[in-house]
Amino acid sequence: MKTLASSLSVLFLSCLSIFAQPGGMQIDGDEVFRNDDVVFRRLDEHTWIGSGHMASNESLYLVEGEERAVLIDAGTKIDGLDKILATLTDKPVALLLTHVHPDHVGEAKLFPELWMNPADTVGIPQMMPDYSGTIHFLEDGQVIDLGGRQLEVVFTPSHTPGSTTFLDPAAGYGFSGDSFGSGNLLLFSGTFSGLIATCEKMDAVMKEKGIDFLYPGHFFGLNKETPKRIADMTALCQDVLAGKVEGKESPNAMFGLTHIVEGEGFRINYGEAALK
């Protein structure tokens, strides 16, 4: 069963690359580590981004507090990831997942515990069949205290049922995984109505918490998720449901994502079932 699940995961990654948004990777920050699997750059004094090479510049984030650190997502294939992290921080590192897809949970097996949205447990057998550790469930609105630094949990479904964003209000930014697509949203599990609800929720939270942008799950140029991006996505979804905008047929049409609509600097891949 695990062999079949692993094969499905590989197939998912192979197909995912077809949906990649073109553009060179441009990430601010000094390079602090590089090997054949990943490059880590320092975003600020206590935050790092790792960029994998297997799935459209998949991103993972090391976020450090005074007492502990968290890794947000675990890339696709990064041998010795736990040892790499130990060169960047001397704090114990816990794993948080934005969602359960193989380009974000690839090295989860290195962590004896992880935290995730319970709505994504449906994907565990196919997407992370080798994980044998303890799974803890996050709650919407939960605060994760790292010691002198707090992350707030916001459930942001549509890419997957359990897609989750982590906010750092004091820093003015957050980490959204693939919740808003990194400029190329694959609307796997949600509808346009559900995506509108997610965008409106995030828009309100970003205004309330003073969040300037969200670091995405993949980098294609300078494609941080801004309040304008979220608002533009909301407006496009509303226009699609109102019949003002029609999607065009996708040249890929995999995973049931048969159509594409495009906004300013982003696109949404969807199937007919999402038109509600």
Tab-separated table of C-alpha atoms in Angstrom:
chain	number	residue	atom	x	y	z
A	1	MET	CA	0.000	0.000	0.000
A	2	LYS	CA	2.847	2.380	0.848
A	3	THR	CA	4.491	1.625	-2.506
A	4	LEU	CA	1.291	2.554	-4.333
A	5	ALA	CA	0.890	5.715	-2.263
A	6	SER	CA	4.487	6.691	-2.934
A	7	SER	CA	3.943	6.185	-6.666
A	8	LEU	CA	0.859	8.397	-6.537
A	9	SER	CA	2.903	11.065	-4.782
A	10	VAL	CA	5.573	10.951	-7.491
A	11	LEU	CA	2.883	11.151	-10.182
A	12	PHE	CA	1.362	14.176	-8.437
A	13	LEU	CA	4.720	15.952	-8.408
A	14	SER	CA	5.352	15.147	-12.065
A	15	CYS	CA	1.985	16.549	-13.088
A	16	LEU	CA	2.356	19.560	-10.816
A	17	SER	CA	5.399	20.744	-12.713
A	18	ILE	CA	3.252	21.199	-15.808
A	19	PHE	CA	1.291	23.922	-14.019
A	20	ALA	CA	4.423	25.883	-13.079
A	21	GLN	CA	4.276	29.626	-13.552
A	22	PRO	CA	7.215	30.835	-15.686
A	23	GLY	CA	9.725	33.323	-14.336
A	24	GLY	CA	13.075	33.412	-12.567
A	25	MET	CA	13.377	33.057	-8.825
A	26	GLN	CA	14.204	36.338	-7.082
A	27	ILE	CA	14.372	36.169	-3.301
A	28	ASP	CA	15.811	38.905	-1.144
A	29	GLY	CA	18.268	37.868	1.535
A	30	ASP	CA	21.830	36.642	1.923
A	31	GLU	CA	22.541	33.031	1.078
A	32	VAL	CA	23.546	31.061	4.185
A	33	PHE	CA	23.456	27.460	2.959
A	34	ARG	CA	23.486	25.634	-0.370
A	35	ASN	CA	23.624	22.028	-1.509
A	36	ASP	CA	22.167	20.008	-4.387
A	37	ASP	CA	18.699	19.906	-2.780
A	38	VAL	CA	18.093	23.339	-1.291
A	39	VAL	CA	19.294	26.915	-0.865
A	40	PHE	CA	18.600	28.752	2.392
A	41	ARG	CA	18.568	32.551	2.544
A	42	ARG	CA	18.150	34.807	5.549
A	43	LEU	CA	15.013	36.949	5.308
A	44	ASP	CA	15.698	38.776	8.571
A	45	GLU	CA	17.622	38.153	11.784
A	46	HIS	CA	15.428	35.242	12.911
A	47	THR	CA	13.739	34.040	9.697
A	48	TRP	CA	15.053	31.974	6.793
A	49	ILE	CA	13.616	30.692	3.518
A	50	GLY	CA	14.671	27.404	1.982
A	51	SER	CA	14.120	26.962	-1.758
A	52	GLY	CA	13.913	23.434	-3.132
A	53	HIS	CA	14.690	22.443	-6.702
A	54	MET	CA	12.178	19.676	-7.467
A	55	ALA	CA	8.751	21.323	-7.570
A	56	SER	CA	8.717	24.860	-8.927
A	57	ASN	CA	10.973	26.439	-6.285
A	58	GLU	CA	8.990	24.969	-3.396
A	59	SER	CA	9.527	27.047	-0.256
A	60	LEU	CA	10.016	26.216	3.407
A	61	TYR	CA	10.473	28.736	6.196
A	62	LEU	CA	12.448	28.540	9.423
A	63	VAL	CA	10.970	30.935	11.991
A	64	GLU	CA	12.875	31.411	15.245
A	65	GLY	CA	11.802	32.759	18.612
A	66	GLU	CA	13.776	33.147	21.818
A	67	GLU	CA	12.904	29.674	23.107
A	68	ARG	CA	11.984	27.548	20.093
A	69	ALA	CA	11.651	27.584	16.322
A	70	VAL	CA	9.251	26.172	13.760
A	71	LEU	CA	9.756	24.967	10.231
A	72	ILE	CA	6.802	25.849	8.018
A	73	ASP	CA	6.623	23.039	5.432
A	74	ALA	CA	9.283	20.448	4.678
A	75	GLY	CA	10.040	20.705	0.965
A	76	THR	CA	10.106	17.782	-1.443
A	77	LYS	CA	13.495	16.071	-1.151
A	78	ILE	CA	16.129	17.580	1.112
A	79	ASP	CA	18.501	14.981	2.515
A	80	GLY	CA	19.604	15.785	6.054
A	81	LEU	CA	17.157	18.669	6.443
A	82	ASP	CA	17.190	18.345	10.228
A	83	LYS	CA	20.968	18.670	10.262
A	84	ILE	CA	20.835	21.691	7.958
A	85	LEU	CA	18.393	23.420	10.295
A	86	ALA	CA	20.753	22.774	13.203
A	87	THR	CA	23.385	24.895	11.451
A	88	LEU	CA	20.945	27.820	11.297
A	89	THR	CA	19.391	27.717	14.782
A	90	ASP	CA	20.259	26.177	18.122
A	91	LYS	CA	16.583	26.155	19.145
A	92	PRO	CA	14.418	23.010	19.016
A	93	VAL	CA	12.463	22.955	15.748
A	94	ALA	CA	8.839	21.837	15.360
A	95	LEU	CA	7.166	21.221	12.011
A	96	LEU	CA	4.064	23.131	10.899
A	97	LEU	CA	2.333	22.278	7.620
A	98	THR	CA	0.474	24.719	5.395
A	99	HIS	CA	-1.126	21.724	3.650
A	100	VAL	CA	-0.537	18.075	2.829
A	101	HIS	CA	0.982	17.938	-0.649
A	102	PRO	CA	4.253	16.098	-1.378
A	103	ASP	CA	6.144	19.251	-2.355
A	104	HIS	CA	5.488	20.577	1.166
A	105	VAL	CA	5.746	17.422	3.305
A	106	GLY	CA	8.618	15.605	1.608
A	107	GLU	CA	10.910	15.501	4.635
A	108	ALA	CA	8.204	15.399	7.319
A	109	LYS	CA	9.480	11.924	8.250
A	110	LEU	CA	12.496	13.570	9.906
A	111	PHE	CA	10.233	15.119	12.554
A	112	PRO	CA	8.747	12.941	15.328
A	113	GLU	CA	5.817	15.355	15.642
A	114	LEU	CA	4.031	17.752	13.331
A	115	TRP	CA	1.111	20.196	13.468
A	116	MET	CA	-1.497	20.561	10.716
A	117	ASN	CA	-5.096	21.467	9.924
A	118	PRO	CA	-7.262	18.374	10.577
A	119	ALA	CA	-9.177	18.952	7.329
A	120	ASP	CA	-6.126	17.786	5.348
A	121	THR	CA	-5.838	14.373	7.021
A	122	VAL	CA	-7.687	12.968	4.000
A	123	GLY	CA	-4.488	13.473	2.006
A	124	ILE	CA	-2.094	11.716	4.383
A	125	PRO	CA	-2.310	8.138	2.985
A	126	GLN	CA	-1.437	9.256	-0.549
A	127	MET	CA	0.763	12.284	0.071
A	128	MET	CA	2.855	11.286	3.110
A	129	PRO	CA	2.534	7.495	3.485
A	130	ASP	CA	5.901	7.120	5.228
A	131	TYR	CA	5.086	9.386	8.152
A	132	SER	CA	4.914	7.442	11.421
A	133	GLY	CA	5.219	10.236	13.984
A	134	THR	CA	2.605	11.997	16.073
A	135	ILE	CA	0.195	14.363	14.342
A	136	HIS	CA	-1.260	17.280	16.300
A	137	PHE	CA	-4.193	19.289	15.006
A	138	LEU	CA	-4.160	23.069	14.758
A	139	GLU	CA	-7.157	25.274	15.562
A	140	ASP	CA	-8.261	28.308	13.591
A	141	GLY	CA	-7.143	31.393	15.528
A	142	GLN	CA	-4.616	29.465	17.594
A	143	VAL	CA	-1.521	31.358	18.781
A	144	ILE	CA	1.842	29.575	18.702
A	145	ASP	CA	4.282	31.104	21.177
A	146	LEU	CA	7.944	30.738	20.226
A	147	GLY	CA	9.162	32.890	23.108
A	148	GLY	CA	9.170	36.586	22.337
A	149	ARG	CA	7.573	35.826	18.975
A	150	GLN	CA	4.072	34.621	18.199
A	151	LEU	CA	2.513	33.072	15.120
A	152	GLU	CA	-1.243	33.119	14.567
A	153	VAL	CA	-3.042	30.313	12.723
A	154	VAL	CA	-5.605	31.181	10.046
A	155	PHE	CA	-7.410	28.431	8.138
A	156	THR	CA	-7.502	29.376	4.424
A	157	PRO	CA	-9.074	26.486	2.467
A	158	SER	CA	-9.582	26.134	-1.295
A	159	HIS	CA	-6.287	24.786	-2.653
A	160	THR	CA	-6.861	21.912	-0.225
A	161	PRO	CA	-9.541	21.514	2.471
A	162	GLY	CA	-6.964	22.141	5.189
A	163	SER	CA	-4.789	24.857	3.669
A	164	THR	CA	-3.471	27.095	6.440
A	165	THR	CA	-1.710	30.455	6.739
A	166	PHE	CA	0.586	31.444	9.603
A	167	LEU	CA	0.830	35.140	10.508
A	168	ASP	CA	3.512	37.061	12.389
A	169	PRO	CA	1.696	40.329	13.228
A	170	ALA	CA	4.696	41.874	14.967
A	171	ALA	CA	6.800	41.412	11.827
A	172	GLY	CA	3.988	42.437	9.479
A	173	TYR	CA	4.087	39.326	7.322
A	174	GLY	CA	2.874	35.752	7.135
A	175	PHE	CA	3.352	32.421	5.348
A	176	SER	CA	0.512	31.186	3.148
A	177	GLY	CA	1.829	28.059	1.417
A	178	ASP	CA	-0.321	27.505	-1.679
A	179	SER	CA	-3.502	29.003	-0.198
A	180	PHE	CA	-3.480	31.852	-2.726
A	181	GLY	CA	-1.472	30.084	-5.377
A	182	SER	CA	1.839	31.944	-5.408
A	183	GLY	CA	0.450	33.594	-8.542
A	184	ASN	CA	-0.834	30.271	-9.920
A	185	LEU	CA	-3.663	28.899	-7.791
A	186	LEU	CA	-4.715	25.296	-8.337
A	187	LEU	CA	-8.285	25.204	-7.048
A	188	PHE	CA	-8.258	21.517	-6.198
A	189	SER	CA	-10.880	21.205	-3.503
A	190	GLY	CA	-12.734	24.479	-3.304
A	191	THR	CA	-15.293	26.506	-5.212
A	192	PHE	CA	-15.189	30.115	-6.324
A	193	SER	CA	-17.630	30.929	-3.515
A	194	GLY	CA	-15.344	29.233	-1.018
A	195	LEU	CA	-12.306	31.033	-2.391
A	196	ILE	CA	-14.127	34.359	-2.069
A	197	ALA	CA	-14.833	33.548	1.587
A	198	THR	CA	-11.185	32.663	2.173
A	199	CYS	CA	-9.954	35.838	0.450
A	200	GLU	CA	-12.407	38.054	2.326
A	201	LYS	CA	-11.379	36.432	5.597
A	202	MET	CA	-7.691	36.980	4.878
A	203	ASP	CA	-8.277	40.554	3.710
A	204	ALA	CA	-9.985	41.373	7.006
A	205	VAL	CA	-7.283	39.671	9.077
A	206	MET	CA	-4.449	41.373	7.190
A	207	LYS	CA	-6.051	44.762	7.800
A	208	GLU	CA	-6.715	44.020	11.460
A	209	LYS	CA	-3.240	42.618	12.146
A	210	GLY	CA	-1.244	45.014	9.961
A	211	ILE	CA	0.050	42.281	7.636
A	212	ASP	CA	1.825	43.772	4.612
A	213	PHE	CA	2.334	40.553	2.638
A	214	LEU	CA	2.389	36.765	2.778
A	215	TYR	CA	5.392	34.677	1.776
A	216	PRO	CA	4.155	32.065	-0.731
A	217	GLY	CA	4.739	28.342	-1.124
A	218	HIS	CA	6.605	28.783	-4.435
A	219	PHE	CA	8.620	31.670	-5.878
A	220	PHE	CA	8.245	32.896	-9.457
A	221	GLY	CA	9.886	36.292	-9.430
A	222	LEU	CA	8.818	38.720	-6.695
A	223	ASN	CA	5.393	37.198	-6.120
A	224	LYS	CA	4.585	37.849	-2.463
A	225	GLU	CA	0.859	37.744	-1.705
A	226	THR	CA	-0.172	41.345	-0.985
A	227	PRO	CA	-3.527	42.790	0.152
A	228	LYS	CA	-4.008	43.983	-3.441
A	229	ARG	CA	-3.464	40.445	-4.742
A	230	ILE	CA	-6.059	39.116	-2.305
A	231	ALA	CA	-8.548	41.854	-3.275
A	232	ASP	CA	-7.940	41.292	-6.994
A	233	MET	CA	-8.513	37.568	-6.546
A	234	THR	CA	-11.783	38.241	-4.731
A	235	ALA	CA	-12.996	40.552	-7.505
A	236	LEU	CA	-12.073	38.070	-10.259
A	237	CYS	CA	-13.912	35.239	-8.501
A	238	GLN	CA	-16.992	37.433	-8.145
A	239	ASP	CA	-16.856	38.308	-11.850
A	240	VAL	CA	-16.581	34.635	-12.796
A	241	LEU	CA	-19.655	33.723	-10.746
A	242	ALA	CA	-21.558	36.713	-12.155
A	243	GLY	CA	-20.776	35.600	-15.711
A	244	LYS	CA	-18.728	38.714	-16.448
A	245	VAL	CA	-15.557	36.697	-16.998
A	246	GLU	CA	-15.283	33.336	-18.734
A	247	GLY	CA	-12.378	31.012	-18.286
A	248	LYS	CA	-10.413	29.600	-21.186
A	249	GLU	CA	-9.728	25.905	-21.643
A	250	SER	CA	-6.512	24.764	-19.988
A	251	PRO	CA	-3.856	23.233	-22.248
A	252	ASN	CA	-3.027	20.839	-19.377
A	253	ALA	CA	-6.415	19.872	-17.936
A	254	MET	CA	-4.991	17.564	-15.279
A	255	PHE	CA	-6.539	16.789	-11.901
A	256	GLY	CA	-9.873	17.938	-13.358
A	257	LEU	CA	-8.583	21.508	-13.676
A	258	THR	CA	-9.988	22.102	-17.133
A	259	HIS	CA	-10.096	25.916	-17.235
A	260	ILE	CA	-8.048	28.999	-16.371
A	261	VAL	CA	-8.965	32.589	-15.540
A	262	GLU	CA	-6.306	35.260	-15.269
A	263	GLY	CA	-6.002	38.395	-13.160
A	264	GLU	CA	-3.258	40.947	-12.709
A	265	GLY	CA	-0.171	38.861	-12.004
A	266	PHE	CA	-2.012	35.648	-11.162
A	267	ARG	CA	-4.194	32.912	-12.565
A	268	ILE	CA	-6.668	30.392	-11.184
A	269	ASN	CA	-6.871	26.839	-12.513
A	270	TYR	CA	-10.258	25.208	-11.875
A	271	GLY	CA	-12.794	22.614	-12.942
A	272	GLU	CA	-16.489	22.929	-13.704
A	273	ALA	CA	-17.407	21.831	-10.177
A	274	ALA	CA	-15.821	25.025	-8.803
A	275	LEU	CA	-18.398	27.267	-10.526
A	276	LYS	CA	-20.599	27.736	-7.498
